[in-house]
Amino acid sequence: MKKADLYLGSGGTSTWERCCLGLPSLVISTGDNQVRQNKYLFKKGVIQYLGSAESVSREKITKALNKFFYKHDNRTMSKKALKITNGSGLELVSREFSN
């Protein structure tokens, strides 16, 4: 992950690792337990949330990739990801979800 420019995949617990690394992410929920977290992080600008695995289309993924590579300020997403996990991991995540 440390050498990656972009993540495309599910939004499980590794989401927080990606945030700590500032890795921009295009995320698809693969389980109901991921939806709330993914919607929250999308609202905060930390990830680009594409929806659930059952509903996301190839076209939507292609559009998101094109936007990411050609129209999006990737540094902004990276900075927001780093900010939400500023090294205080558990405490910060707990506080964010409590609000």
PDB file of C-alpha atoms in Angstrom:
ATOM      1  CA  MET A   1       0.000   0.000   0.000  1.00  0.00           C
ATOM      2  CA  LYS A   2       2.800   2.396   0.809  1.00  0.00           C
ATOM      3  CA  LYS A   3       3.956   2.540  -2.827  1.00  0.00           C
ATOM      4  CA  ALA A   4       0.459   2.700  -4.363  1.00  0.00           C
ATOM      5  CA  ASP A   5      -1.015   5.790  -6.018  1.00  0.00           C
ATOM      6  CA  LEU A   6      -4.621   4.619  -5.755  1.00  0.00           C
ATOM      7  CA  TYR A   7      -6.717   1.940  -4.082  1.00  0.00           C
ATOM      8  CA  LEU A   8      -9.793   0.422  -5.728  1.00  0.00           C
ATOM      9  CA  GLY A   9     -11.628  -2.150  -3.647  1.00  0.00           C
ATOM     10  CA  SER A  10     -13.742  -2.855  -0.601  1.00  0.00           C
ATOM     11  CA  GLY A  11     -14.063  -0.526   2.344  1.00  0.00           C
ATOM     12  CA  GLY A  12     -13.343  -2.766   5.288  1.00  0.00           C
ATOM     13  CA  THR A  13     -10.914  -2.323   8.148  1.00  0.00           C
ATOM     14  CA  SER A  14      -7.954  -1.670   5.846  1.00  0.00           C
ATOM     15  CA  THR A  15      -9.622   1.674   5.129  1.00  0.00           C
ATOM     16  CA  TRP A  16      -7.996   3.060   8.258  1.00  0.00           C
ATOM     17  CA  GLU A  17      -4.568   1.817   7.156  1.00  0.00           C
ATOM     18  CA  ARG A  18      -5.047   3.589   3.823  1.00  0.00           C
ATOM     19  CA  CYS A  19      -6.047   6.753   5.661  1.00  0.00           C
ATOM     20  CA  CYS A  20      -2.883   6.610   7.768  1.00  0.00           C
ATOM     21  CA  LEU A  21      -0.879   6.402   4.542  1.00  0.00           C
ATOM     22  CA  GLY A  22      -2.905   9.105   2.801  1.00  0.00           C
ATOM     23  CA  LEU A  23      -3.744   6.687  -0.012  1.00  0.00           C
ATOM     24  CA  PRO A  24      -6.602   7.983  -2.199  1.00  0.00           C
ATOM     25  CA  SER A  25      -9.325   5.335  -2.410  1.00  0.00           C
ATOM     26  CA  LEU A  26     -12.212   4.403  -4.678  1.00  0.00           C
ATOM     27  CA  VAL A  27     -14.320   2.200  -2.439  1.00  0.00           C
ATOM     28  CA  ILE A  28     -17.072  -0.379  -2.958  1.00  0.00           C
ATOM     29  CA  SER A  29     -18.966  -1.895  -0.016  1.00  0.00           C
ATOM     30  CA  THR A  30     -18.809  -5.681   0.009  1.00  0.00           C
ATOM     31  CA  GLY A  31     -20.907  -6.096   3.143  1.00  0.00           C
ATOM     32  CA  ASP A  32     -23.653  -4.271   5.015  1.00  0.00           C
ATOM     33  CA  ASN A  33     -21.231  -3.587   7.874  1.00  0.00           C
ATOM     34  CA  GLN A  34     -19.153  -1.326   5.576  1.00  0.00           C
ATOM     35  CA  VAL A  35     -21.885   0.964   4.251  1.00  0.00           C
ATOM     36  CA  ARG A  36     -22.134   3.388   7.177  1.00  0.00           C
ATOM     37  CA  GLN A  37     -18.364   3.861   7.420  1.00  0.00           C
ATOM     38  CA  ASN A  38     -17.992   4.328   3.658  1.00  0.00           C
ATOM     39  CA  LYS A  39     -20.814   6.856   3.410  1.00  0.00           C
ATOM     40  CA  TYR A  40     -19.380   8.780   6.349  1.00  0.00           C
ATOM     41  CA  LEU A  41     -15.869   8.918   4.887  1.00  0.00           C
ATOM     42  CA  PHE A  42     -17.252   9.905   1.491  1.00  0.00           C
ATOM     43  CA  LYS A  43     -19.192  12.763   3.088  1.00  0.00           C
ATOM     44  CA  LYS A  44     -15.936  13.914   4.740  1.00  0.00           C
ATOM     45  CA  GLY A  45     -14.093  13.770   1.382  1.00  0.00           C
ATOM     46  CA  VAL A  46     -11.740  11.041   2.595  1.00  0.00           C
ATOM     47  CA  ILE A  47     -12.741   8.433  -0.018  1.00  0.00           C
ATOM     48  CA  GLN A  48     -14.725   8.241  -3.231  1.00  0.00           C
ATOM     49  CA  TYR A  49     -17.579   5.843  -2.452  1.00  0.00           C
ATOM     50  CA  LEU A  50     -19.023   4.007  -5.456  1.00  0.00           C
ATOM     51  CA  GLY A  51     -21.785   2.062  -3.683  1.00  0.00           C
ATOM     52  CA  SER A  52     -22.369  -1.598  -2.935  1.00  0.00           C
ATOM     53  CA  ALA A  53     -20.797  -4.452  -4.877  1.00  0.00           C
ATOM     54  CA  GLU A  54     -24.265  -5.568  -5.959  1.00  0.00           C
ATOM     55  CA  SER A  55     -25.174  -2.228  -7.511  1.00  0.00           C
ATOM     56  CA  VAL A  56     -21.945  -0.709  -8.841  1.00  0.00           C
ATOM     57  CA  SER A  57     -21.500  -0.990 -12.597  1.00  0.00           C
ATOM     58  CA  ARG A  58     -18.406  -1.240 -14.754  1.00  0.00           C
ATOM     59  CA  GLU A  59     -19.381   2.138 -16.216  1.00  0.00           C
ATOM     60  CA  LYS A  60     -19.470   3.761 -12.763  1.00  0.00           C
ATOM     61  CA  ILE A  61     -16.026   2.379 -11.933  1.00  0.00           C
ATOM     62  CA  THR A  62     -14.655   3.600 -15.277  1.00  0.00           C
ATOM     63  CA  LYS A  63     -16.093   7.087 -14.699  1.00  0.00           C
ATOM     64  CA  ALA A  64     -14.625   7.205 -11.192  1.00  0.00           C
ATOM     65  CA  LEU A  65     -11.195   6.170 -12.475  1.00  0.00           C
ATOM     66  CA  ASN A  66     -11.303   8.774 -15.242  1.00  0.00           C
ATOM     67  CA  LYS A  67     -12.345  11.453 -12.768  1.00  0.00           C
ATOM     68  CA  PHE A  68      -9.608  10.410 -10.392  1.00  0.00           C
ATOM     69  CA  PHE A  69      -6.848  10.464 -12.989  1.00  0.00           C
ATOM     70  CA  TYR A  70      -7.951  13.447 -15.057  1.00  0.00           C
ATOM     71  CA  LYS A  71     -10.199  15.781 -13.066  1.00  0.00           C
ATOM     72  CA  HIS A  72      -9.731  15.226  -9.354  1.00  0.00           C
ATOM     73  CA  ASP A  73      -7.287  16.877  -6.981  1.00  0.00           C
ATOM     74  CA  ASN A  74      -5.876  13.697  -5.473  1.00  0.00           C
ATOM     75  CA  ARG A  75      -3.839  15.613  -2.919  1.00  0.00           C
ATOM     76  CA  THR A  76      -7.020  16.906  -1.285  1.00  0.00           C
ATOM     77  CA  MET A  77      -8.344  13.380  -0.689  1.00  0.00           C
ATOM     78  CA  SER A  78      -4.938  12.298   0.573  1.00  0.00           C
ATOM     79  CA  LYS A  79      -4.702  15.224   3.011  1.00  0.00           C
ATOM     80  CA  LYS A  80      -8.199  14.572   4.352  1.00  0.00           C
ATOM     81  CA  ALA A  81      -7.369  10.896   4.864  1.00  0.00           C
ATOM     82  CA  LEU A  82      -4.203  11.768   6.762  1.00  0.00           C
ATOM     83  CA  LYS A  83      -6.053  14.330   8.866  1.00  0.00           C
ATOM     84  CA  ILE A  84      -8.780  11.920   9.983  1.00  0.00           C
ATOM     85  CA  THR A  85      -6.147   9.472  11.325  1.00  0.00           C
ATOM     86  CA  ASN A  86      -3.448  11.764  12.663  1.00  0.00           C
ATOM     87  CA  GLY A  87      -1.670   8.992  14.584  1.00  0.00           C
ATOM     88  CA  SER A  88      -4.288   8.761  17.324  1.00  0.00           C
ATOM     89  CA  GLY A  89      -6.009   5.875  15.531  1.00  0.00           C
ATOM     90  CA  LEU A  90      -8.496   4.312  17.912  1.00  0.00           C
ATOM     91  CA  GLU A  91      -9.300   7.475  19.849  1.00  0.00           C
ATOM     92  CA  LEU A  92      -9.816   9.541  16.721  1.00  0.00           C
ATOM     93  CA  VAL A  93     -11.963   6.951  14.946  1.00  0.00           C
ATOM     94  CA  SER A  94     -14.113   6.466  18.058  1.00  0.00           C
ATOM     95  CA  ARG A  95     -14.619  10.208  18.410  1.00  0.00           C
ATOM     96  CA  GLU A  96     -15.486  10.644  14.709  1.00  0.00           C
ATOM     97  CA  PHE A  97     -18.140   7.923  14.816  1.00  0.00           C
ATOM     98  CA  SER A  98     -19.597   9.252  18.072  1.00  0.00           C
ATOM     99  CA  ASN A  99     -20.388  12.621  16.459  1.00  0.00           C
TER     100      ASN A  99
END
